[in-house]
Amino acid sequence: MTTQENLRAADYETIIPVSRANTKVFKTGQWSQKKPTHHPKLSPCREACPVGNNIPGALAHVSKGDYNAALALILQENPLPGICGRVCYHPCQTSCNRNQFDETVEIRSLERAIADYGCATPQICSSPTDNKTTIAVIGSGPAGLSAAYFLALFGHRVTIFESRAEPGGVLRYGIPEYRLPGEVLNREIGRILALGIDLEKGVRIDSERLDDLQDRFEYIFLGTGAWLPQKTGLSSENRETIQYGLDFLSHEKKEIFCQGKKNIVVIGGGDVAVDVARTARRLCGPGTVITMIAPEKEGDFPAIPEGLAEAEDERIRIIGEYQPIEFIGNSHLEKVRFVRTKVEKDRVTGRYTLLPGDGNDLLVDADLVLIAIGQLPDTGLFLPEIVDKDFSKVFVNDLGMTPSSRFYAGGDLTRKRPAVADAILSGKRAALSIHLKANGYDPEIIIPALTLGQGSSLSISAYIEAGLIDLKKVVQFAELNTLLYRKTGAEHGTKSPPETRRTDFSEVNGGLERKAAIDEAKRCFYCGSCIGCDLCFLLCPDISIAKEGDRIYRVDKDYCKGCSICATVCPRHVIEMEESQ
Amino acid sequence: MYKENTVEDLMRSGHFACPGCGVAIAMRLVLRALGRKTIAVIIPSCASIIAATHPHSALEIPAFHGTFETAAPTAAGISYALKIRGKSDITVVAIAGDGGTFDIGLQSLSGTADRNEHYIYVCLDNEAYMNTGIQASSATPRRAWTITTPAGRSARKKNIMEIMAAHRIPYAATASIGYPQDLMDKVQKAKGIEGTKFLHILTPCATGWRMAENLTVNAAILSVETRIFPLYEVFDGKKYGITYEPQGLPVEEYLKIQGRYRHLDAGQIERMQTETDEEWESLYRHVTDCQRKGAL
Amino acid sequence: MRDLLSGNYAIAEAVRMAKAQLIPAYPITPQTPIYERLSEMESQGTLPGVMVRVESEHSAMAMCIAASLAGVRVFTATSSQGLALMHEMLHFASGNRVPVVMGCVNRVLAVPWSFGSDQTDTLSQRDTGWMQFYCEDNQEAFDTVIQAYRISEATMLPSMVIIDAFFNSHFIEPMDVPDQRLIDLFLPQATLPERFDLNDPAFISNVVTSGAQFLPFRERAFTDMEKAKEIIREVDIEYRAQFGRGYGMVETVQTKDAQLVLVTSGSMTSTARMAIEALRDKGLKVGLLKIKAFRPFPSREVEDALQNIPKVAVIDRNISIGKEGIFCQELKSALYNSTARPRIYGYIAGLDGLDVSPEIIENICLEVLGKEMPDNLPIWVKGN
Ligand SMILES: Cc1cc2nc3c(=O)[nH]c(=O)nc-3n(C[C@H](O)[C@H](O)[C@H](O)COP(=O)(O)OP(=O)(O)OC[C@H]3O[C@@H](n4cnc5c(N)ncnc54)[C@H](O)[C@@H]3O)c2cc1C
Ligand SMILES: Cc1ncc(C[n+]2csc(CCOP(=O)(O)OP(=O)(O)O)c2C)c(N)n1
Ligand code: SF4
Ligand code: SF4
Ligand code: SF4
Ligand SMILES: [Mg+2]
């Protein structure tokens, strides 16, 4: 039996190929020098968004139903998401890559959903070792609130001075309730003030007080807005039956102007004019004819299109390419005469000029005229060296600083684009500059580095998480792997029916239901943002992408053959191939 | 020691697949879904080369290199042996190419399917004999160029799924590397079913399809979205269900990224579209029939 | 226990008693009764193993190989066309070093189609790396199946247990079927290597990348086949001790003083035994060499038995077209280097089961004794 035992004991491993050695000894990565890098980039929506909201990041959270995380992310850049989510002119949506696929993602509605359904507290973004300073913020409009918010997050002591009884500026005294309910405003301002900001209401700052503030505070932020009406220059403007937009809207008893009026003419084509017209609609009877007339072409009105459409639904007549030349009537106004006009934009300055157009004059019956053709800042109380007299505004540089180094300014006072989001940006810019300066950093270097793409907006989160996203590379539609997306129409929120709107100041837009918002968030391509879909990880033929945590992937260059599948397949263009040495 | 219930890769880096290989991706996904308690039978094909040459293995599980036409009975043989030895919790998977499945191995595959032997058969279809250098198989689509069909193949691609369905095996499904989760879900579904399970996975091959190597996954996606390779399941050979509703993109989107279709003129592309539409309709009829009968 | 069994049934009985665990099978005359008998046993619940009714012999062997690699004792049986179809898998089995035992019933290969015995089917698998045992009768077939499992599992090489069509396969003979307990003692449960170990996973039988890698595996199979000779002897001795029967790789009958030794294999040997008796009775010094083991080829035994014998007549029930009878060729090559090698006379007889009667064999012997030099080509024996 000995022979048999010998053979049995023989090493079975040697009689046939039994292969156990790990193929990892073969460094197949040497086959190619091309290697991928995960390189989050900027989405065009974010580049366009003045507040620099991390839109794809937030929508990715919403798509998973996580409104809290979404809000936390949004609050890194935007102190007023519930407000922007209702009234912003959404340049993000205009730039959204999805426009080239089917239609834009309803970013604004989603921002609103995040603000309304989410629950989060803003994250303090200073370290205890940072220098702390003191700042007075004058004006509690979005510019002032934003400056105060970010300064507080950086750990500085802030006091807001507001001349009116309640904070909010135009948000409270201009934009009507049917677009921006008071409770939303209170909620958002409450969240800002809860950061430990002092608010002194009913305190109008005049030149004297300003001197006093200079003694008490290191820096002063000016955000007093633009409240003086721009006038038509026509001689017969000064009568009861002619009112100015913001004065009218902020008037405590504006209904008295409207009572019994049959023909109301609103002059102007911007948001203020629309709000004036729609407010007038709610204050007078349904029989009243309300006509909105502006020099721009219909369709080119500067107002946010949704608002205009809602105005039309509320039976407001809209007429373009006319400007008033005469108010007709004696003690009582009877008609307004308009002339044909066209608007020309100067390519260089971007300013509009009104030129005579072709066509007959227009005579419109009117027993009330509401003029909303712009507001100008009151620059009277400021040091002359910081005021631009010609354009009645305060000068600021790219850092939000006025020519006087302890003074910063923002919002409508600086006569940049008059919009909430731009006001927020200006406040953020000034806050960051002040913080950097107070800590001995050079804002001239840092602020451009935090600027999103070619746009003007700034990211605070980029300041904190330096380097996580390449802020200079904006993902183009053609770079996305759209094969992995489906064409679907956007989710639109509900609107209250036009009939009820004629008397009612309750909110017109219902916003998106939770579920609809989740569906809508899923439409987002998440351009340039990794959402941890794992496709690159799972589809690497060479198992060369290791997953090291949520949305953290590491490429193993020893084995990556540079096939570029990961880069090609990533639906969001996060990954790029680079030559490695 | 193997760990249970952990999702991990059972394929190792350093294998010799061409860059961008669809077969490698599919193998990886299949093994991920199967887990460590798996024995693989691999037959001559790109997969066998990827699994590596002696003394190396690119696999973390036991595997056997069988003969070209016997993936099925080899897997079934192991499965019987495991059962005889009382090891009922180990999955046996046969991994074969299209040549090994549609052509030379069809008889033995049919045999095991007929006997409903307990294992999973995975066909990694790259639509030609690639390992031997791009010769046509009966899985090569009509009009596709291969070295042995220089003017394009004249016969249509064999419908292997209908063949397998005709065996009334408990589960047959198509899957695609373009839809990794769906693929892994199907593998796991198959794992839980007693009897013969068949998975037909399209694995685009950059080399053989004359295509850029970064495009294999996109090609797989396009094959689904154009309905050239619809994703569906068949239970018991009768109950059909579409698992992913394709967009129905024009087939040209799929054809144009592949050099093997470069010679097609507009008329031929048109006919490809018509044929694809017809196949899809016939599949859809199966599905709606089932729905009508309340089978699904 | 004494029993009356055909050769096929004897093999089936041995397979049952050897407790083969997996039996993929496929029908082909004249082997089919093995398959049928095993199926009958299975249906009666007396078969310890599992039968699989595969769709081809090729798959049967594929399944045998796979299951064997997974540590299970297997069996299958075939003939002729079936064996030829299996050819690829026969190499694959030995290459994989699986101890498969296969029953083979010799039958002619088409064309012409026929059913009678012809060893060409198994002999043309000569180079597949299988051991081949040609059995003379049904008892030997039974005993050899039992022995083959021991031998194969010790050498990790597959074996064919071969009988002749009809003469063995279908003719019923009285034989001894040992007690199962004794068989179990002789042939315990298989303890084969389990190649698929989840705890120590390996890729089995994958591609080698060079001749340098390939060669050691073939060389190892070769040396293990050489060592098998010793194992065959030992197993046979043990078997004889246990059951009172043994066969050796070859058997010699009255060769010591022989002027002529007749060489046969398979069922023809029994007839040859009678012919030898008759010739001896006539005073002619004729002996017999029965070759049982064809692979490994018992060169030493053959040399021991045949050197110094003046003449050797080989009767082949097979033909290698273009040369001669296959046993004849093998003998010649085995004896080529011996100092006193005999003259070797080749006869082709009994193809397709043609009767090879004692008289035919006697006539062959007489012819050889009277012939000075062998012919260049084999002599075809056409019957009485
Ligand atoms: C009717 C209306 C509708 C609009 N709709 C939209 C819209 O839909 N979307 C959009 O993006 N933008 C809209 N805008 C524009 C947008 O509201 C303004 O651009 C934005 O509010 C400017 O913010 P701000 O902080 O600069 O000024 P404001 O909001 O004007 O705030 C300035 C604050 O400073 C206070 N203040 C002024 N002087 C002093 C002082 N001396 N001492 C203390 N406090 C002082 C004021 O009381 C006020 O609270 C609208 C504007 C109006 C008027
Ligand atoms: C019986 C037999 N005939 C031919 C071959 C040669 N051979 C090995 S792999 C192969 C092609 C495999 O093609 P396919 O099954 O499609 O797999 P792929 O290489 O495309 O992955 C061929 C023809 C073989 N190994 N065995
Ligand atoms: S798809 Fe999403 S991330 Fe891309 S631009 Fe649109 S909203 Fe932004
Ligand atoms: S493929 Fe998915 S996981 Fe990979 S980088 Fe792109 S988004 Fe992130
Ligand atoms: S998919 Fe894998 S192998 Fe290909 S480039 Fe990316 S990391 Fe490298
Ligand atoms: Mg192939």
Coordinates of N, CA and C in Angstrom, one line a residue, chain A residues 6-93:
Chain A
N6 N 1.8 7.2 -1.0 CA 2.6 8.2 -1.5 C 1.9 9.1 -2.5
L7 N 1.2 8.4 -3.4 CA 0.6 9.3 -4.4 C -0.5 10.1 -3.9
R8 N -1.3 9.5 -2.9 CA -2.3 10.2 -2.3 C -1.8 11.5 -1.6
A9 N -0.6 11.3 -0.9 CA -0.1 12.4 -0.1 C 0.5 13.4 -1.1
A10 N 0.7 13.0 -2.3 CA 1.4 14.0 -3.2 C 0.6 15.3 -3.3
D11 N 1.3 16.3 -3.5 CA 0.7 17.6 -3.5 C -0.2 17.7 -4.7
Y12 N -1.5 17.7 -4.4 CA -2.5 17.8 -5.5 C -2.3 19.1 -6.3
E13 N -1.8 20.1 -5.6 CA -1.6 21.4 -6.3 C -0.7 21.3 -7.4
T14 N 0.2 20.3 -7.5 CA 1.2 20.4 -8.5 C 0.8 19.6 -9.8
I15 N -0.3 18.8 -9.7 CA -0.6 18.0 -10.9 C -1.5 18.7 -11.9
I16 N -2.1 19.8 -11.5 CA -2.9 20.6 -12.5 C -2.6 22.0 -12.1
P17 N -2.9 22.9 -13.0 CA -2.7 24.4 -12.7 C -3.7 24.8 -11.6
V18 N -3.2 25.2 -10.5 CA -4.0 25.7 -9.4 C -3.5 27.1 -9.2
S19 N -4.3 28.1 -9.6 CA -3.7 29.5 -9.6 C -4.3 30.3 -8.5
R20 N -3.5 30.8 -7.6 CA -3.9 31.6 -6.5 C -3.3 33.0 -6.5
A21 N -2.2 33.1 -7.2 CA -1.4 34.4 -7.1 C -2.3 35.5 -7.6
N22 N -2.2 36.6 -6.8 CA -3.0 37.8 -7.1 C -2.5 38.5 -8.4
T23 N -3.5 38.8 -9.2 CA -3.1 39.5 -10.5 C -2.6 40.9 -10.1
K24 N -2.8 41.3 -8.9 CA -2.4 42.7 -8.6 C -0.8 42.9 -8.7
V25 N -0.1 41.8 -8.9 CA 1.3 42.0 -9.2 C 1.5 42.6 -10.5
F26 N 0.5 42.5 -11.4 CA 0.7 43.2 -12.7 C 0.2 44.6 -12.6
K27 N 1.1 45.5 -12.7 CA 0.8 46.9 -12.6 C 0.3 47.4 -14.0
T28 N -0.9 47.0 -14.3 CA -1.5 47.3 -15.6 C -1.7 48.8 -15.9
G29 N -1.6 49.5 -14.8 CA -1.7 51.0 -14.9 C -0.6 51.6 -15.8
Q30 N 0.5 50.8 -16.0 CA 1.6 51.3 -16.8 C 1.2 51.3 -18.3
W31 N 0.1 50.6 -18.6 CA -0.3 50.6 -20.1 C -0.6 52.0 -20.6
S32 N -1.0 52.9 -19.7 CA -1.4 54.2 -20.1 C -1.0 55.3 -19.2
Q33 N -0.7 56.5 -19.7 CA -0.4 57.6 -18.8 C -1.6 58.4 -18.5
K34 N -2.7 58.2 -19.2 CA -3.9 59.0 -18.9 C -4.5 58.4 -17.6
K35 N -4.8 59.4 -16.7 CA -5.5 58.9 -15.5 C -6.6 59.9 -15.2
P36 N -7.7 59.3 -14.6 CA -8.8 60.2 -14.3 C -8.6 60.9 -12.9
T37 N -9.2 62.1 -12.8 CA -9.3 62.7 -11.5 C -10.7 63.2 -11.3
H38 N -11.2 62.9 -10.1 CA -12.5 63.4 -9.7 C -12.3 64.9 -9.3
H39 N -13.1 65.7 -10.1 CA -12.7 67.1 -10.1 C -14.1 67.9 -10.1
P40 N -14.7 68.0 -9.0 CA -16.0 68.7 -9.0 C -15.9 70.1 -9.6
K41 N -16.9 70.5 -10.4 CA -16.8 71.8 -11.1 C -18.1 72.6 -10.8
L42 N -18.1 73.7 -11.4 CA -19.2 74.6 -11.2 C -20.4 74.3 -12.2
S43 N -21.6 74.4 -11.7 CA -22.7 74.3 -12.6 C -23.0 75.7 -13.1
P44 N -23.6 75.7 -14.4 CA -23.9 77.1 -14.9 C -24.9 77.8 -14.1
C45 N -25.8 77.0 -13.5 CA -26.9 77.7 -12.7 C -26.2 78.4 -11.5
R46 N -25.2 77.7 -10.9 CA -24.6 78.3 -9.7 C -23.8 79.6 -10.1
E47 N -23.2 79.4 -11.3 CA -22.4 80.6 -11.8 C -23.3 81.8 -11.9
A48 N -24.5 81.5 -12.4 CA -25.5 82.6 -12.7 C -26.2 83.1 -11.5
C49 N -26.2 82.3 -10.5 CA -27.0 82.6 -9.2 C -26.2 83.7 -8.5
P50 N -26.8 84.9 -8.3 CA -26.0 85.9 -7.6 C -25.6 85.5 -6.2
V51 N -26.5 84.8 -5.5 CA -26.0 84.4 -4.1 C -25.1 83.2 -4.1
G52 N -24.9 82.7 -5.3 CA -23.9 81.5 -5.3 C -24.4 80.3 -4.7
N53 N -25.7 80.1 -4.7 CA -26.3 78.9 -4.1 C -25.6 77.6 -4.7
N54 N -25.3 76.6 -3.8 CA -24.8 75.4 -4.3 C -26.1 74.6 -4.8
I55 N -26.6 74.9 -6.0 CA -27.8 74.3 -6.4 C -27.8 72.8 -6.6
P56 N -26.8 72.3 -7.4 CA -26.8 70.9 -7.5 C -26.6 70.1 -6.2
G57 N -25.8 70.7 -5.4 CA -25.6 70.0 -4.1 C -26.9 70.0 -3.3
A58 N -27.6 71.1 -3.3 CA -28.9 71.1 -2.5 C -29.9 70.2 -3.1
L59 N -30.0 70.3 -4.5 CA -31.0 69.5 -5.1 C -30.7 68.0 -5.0
A60 N -29.5 67.6 -4.9 CA -29.2 66.2 -4.7 C -29.7 65.8 -3.3
H61 N -29.6 66.6 -2.3 CA -30.3 66.3 -1.0 C -31.8 66.2 -1.1
V62 N -32.4 67.1 -1.8 CA -33.8 67.1 -2.0 C -34.2 65.8 -2.7
S63 N -33.5 65.5 -3.7 CA -33.9 64.3 -4.5 C -34.0 63.0 -3.6
K64 N -33.2 63.1 -2.5 CA -33.3 62.0 -1.5 C -34.3 62.3 -0.4
G65 N -35.0 63.4 -0.6 CA -36.0 63.8 0.4 C -35.4 64.4 1.7
D66 N -34.1 64.7 1.6 CA -33.4 65.3 2.8 C -33.5 66.8 2.7
Y67 N -34.6 67.4 3.1 CA -34.7 68.9 3.1 C -33.8 69.5 4.1
N68 N -33.6 68.9 5.2 CA -32.7 69.5 6.2 C -31.3 69.7 5.7
A69 N -30.8 68.7 5.1 CA -29.4 68.8 4.6 C -29.4 69.9 3.5
A70 N -30.4 69.9 2.7 CA -30.5 70.8 1.6 C -30.5 72.3 2.1
L71 N -31.3 72.5 3.2 CA -31.3 73.8 3.7 C -30.0 74.2 4.4
A72 N -29.4 73.3 5.0 CA -28.1 73.6 5.7 C -27.1 74.0 4.6
L73 N -27.1 73.4 3.5 CA -26.2 73.7 2.4 C -26.5 75.1 1.8
I74 N -27.8 75.3 1.6 CA -28.3 76.6 1.0 C -27.9 77.8 2.0
L75 N -28.0 77.5 3.3 CA -27.8 78.6 4.3 C -26.3 78.9 4.3
Q76 N -25.5 78.1 3.7 CA -24.0 78.5 3.7 C -23.8 79.7 2.8
E77 N -24.8 79.9 1.8 CA -24.6 81.0 0.8 C -25.7 82.0 0.9
N78 N -26.8 81.6 1.4 CA -28.0 82.5 1.3 C -28.8 82.6 2.6
P79 N -28.8 83.8 3.1 CA -29.5 84.0 4.4 C -31.1 84.0 4.2
L80 N -31.5 84.2 2.9 CA -33.0 84.4 2.7 C -33.5 83.4 1.6
P81 N -33.4 82.1 1.8 CA -33.8 81.2 0.7 C -35.3 81.2 0.5
G82 N -36.1 81.4 1.6 CA -37.5 81.4 1.4 C -38.0 82.6 0.6
I83 N -37.2 83.6 0.7 CA -37.6 84.9 0.0 C -37.1 84.7 -1.5
C84 N -35.8 84.4 -1.7 CA -35.3 84.2 -3.0 C -36.2 83.1 -3.7
G85 N -36.5 82.1 -3.0 CA -37.3 81.0 -3.6 C -38.7 81.5 -4.0
R86 N -39.1 82.7 -3.7 CA -40.4 83.2 -4.1 C -40.2 84.4 -5.1
V87 N -39.3 85.2 -4.8 CA -39.3 86.5 -5.6 C -38.1 86.6 -6.6
C88 N -37.1 85.7 -6.5 CA -35.9 85.9 -7.3 C -36.2 85.9 -8.8
Y89 N -35.5 86.6 -9.5 CA -35.7 86.6 -11.0 C -35.0 85.4 -11.6
H90 N -34.5 84.5 -10.9 CA -33.9 83.2 -11.2 C -33.0 83.2 -12.5
P91 N -31.9 83.9 -12.5 CA -31.0 83.8 -13.6 C -30.4 82.4 -13.7
C92 N -30.4 81.7 -12.6 CA -30.0 80.3 -12.6 C -30.8 79.5 -13.6
Q93 N -32.1 79.7 -13.6 CA -32.9 78.9 -14.5 C -32.7 79.2 -16.0

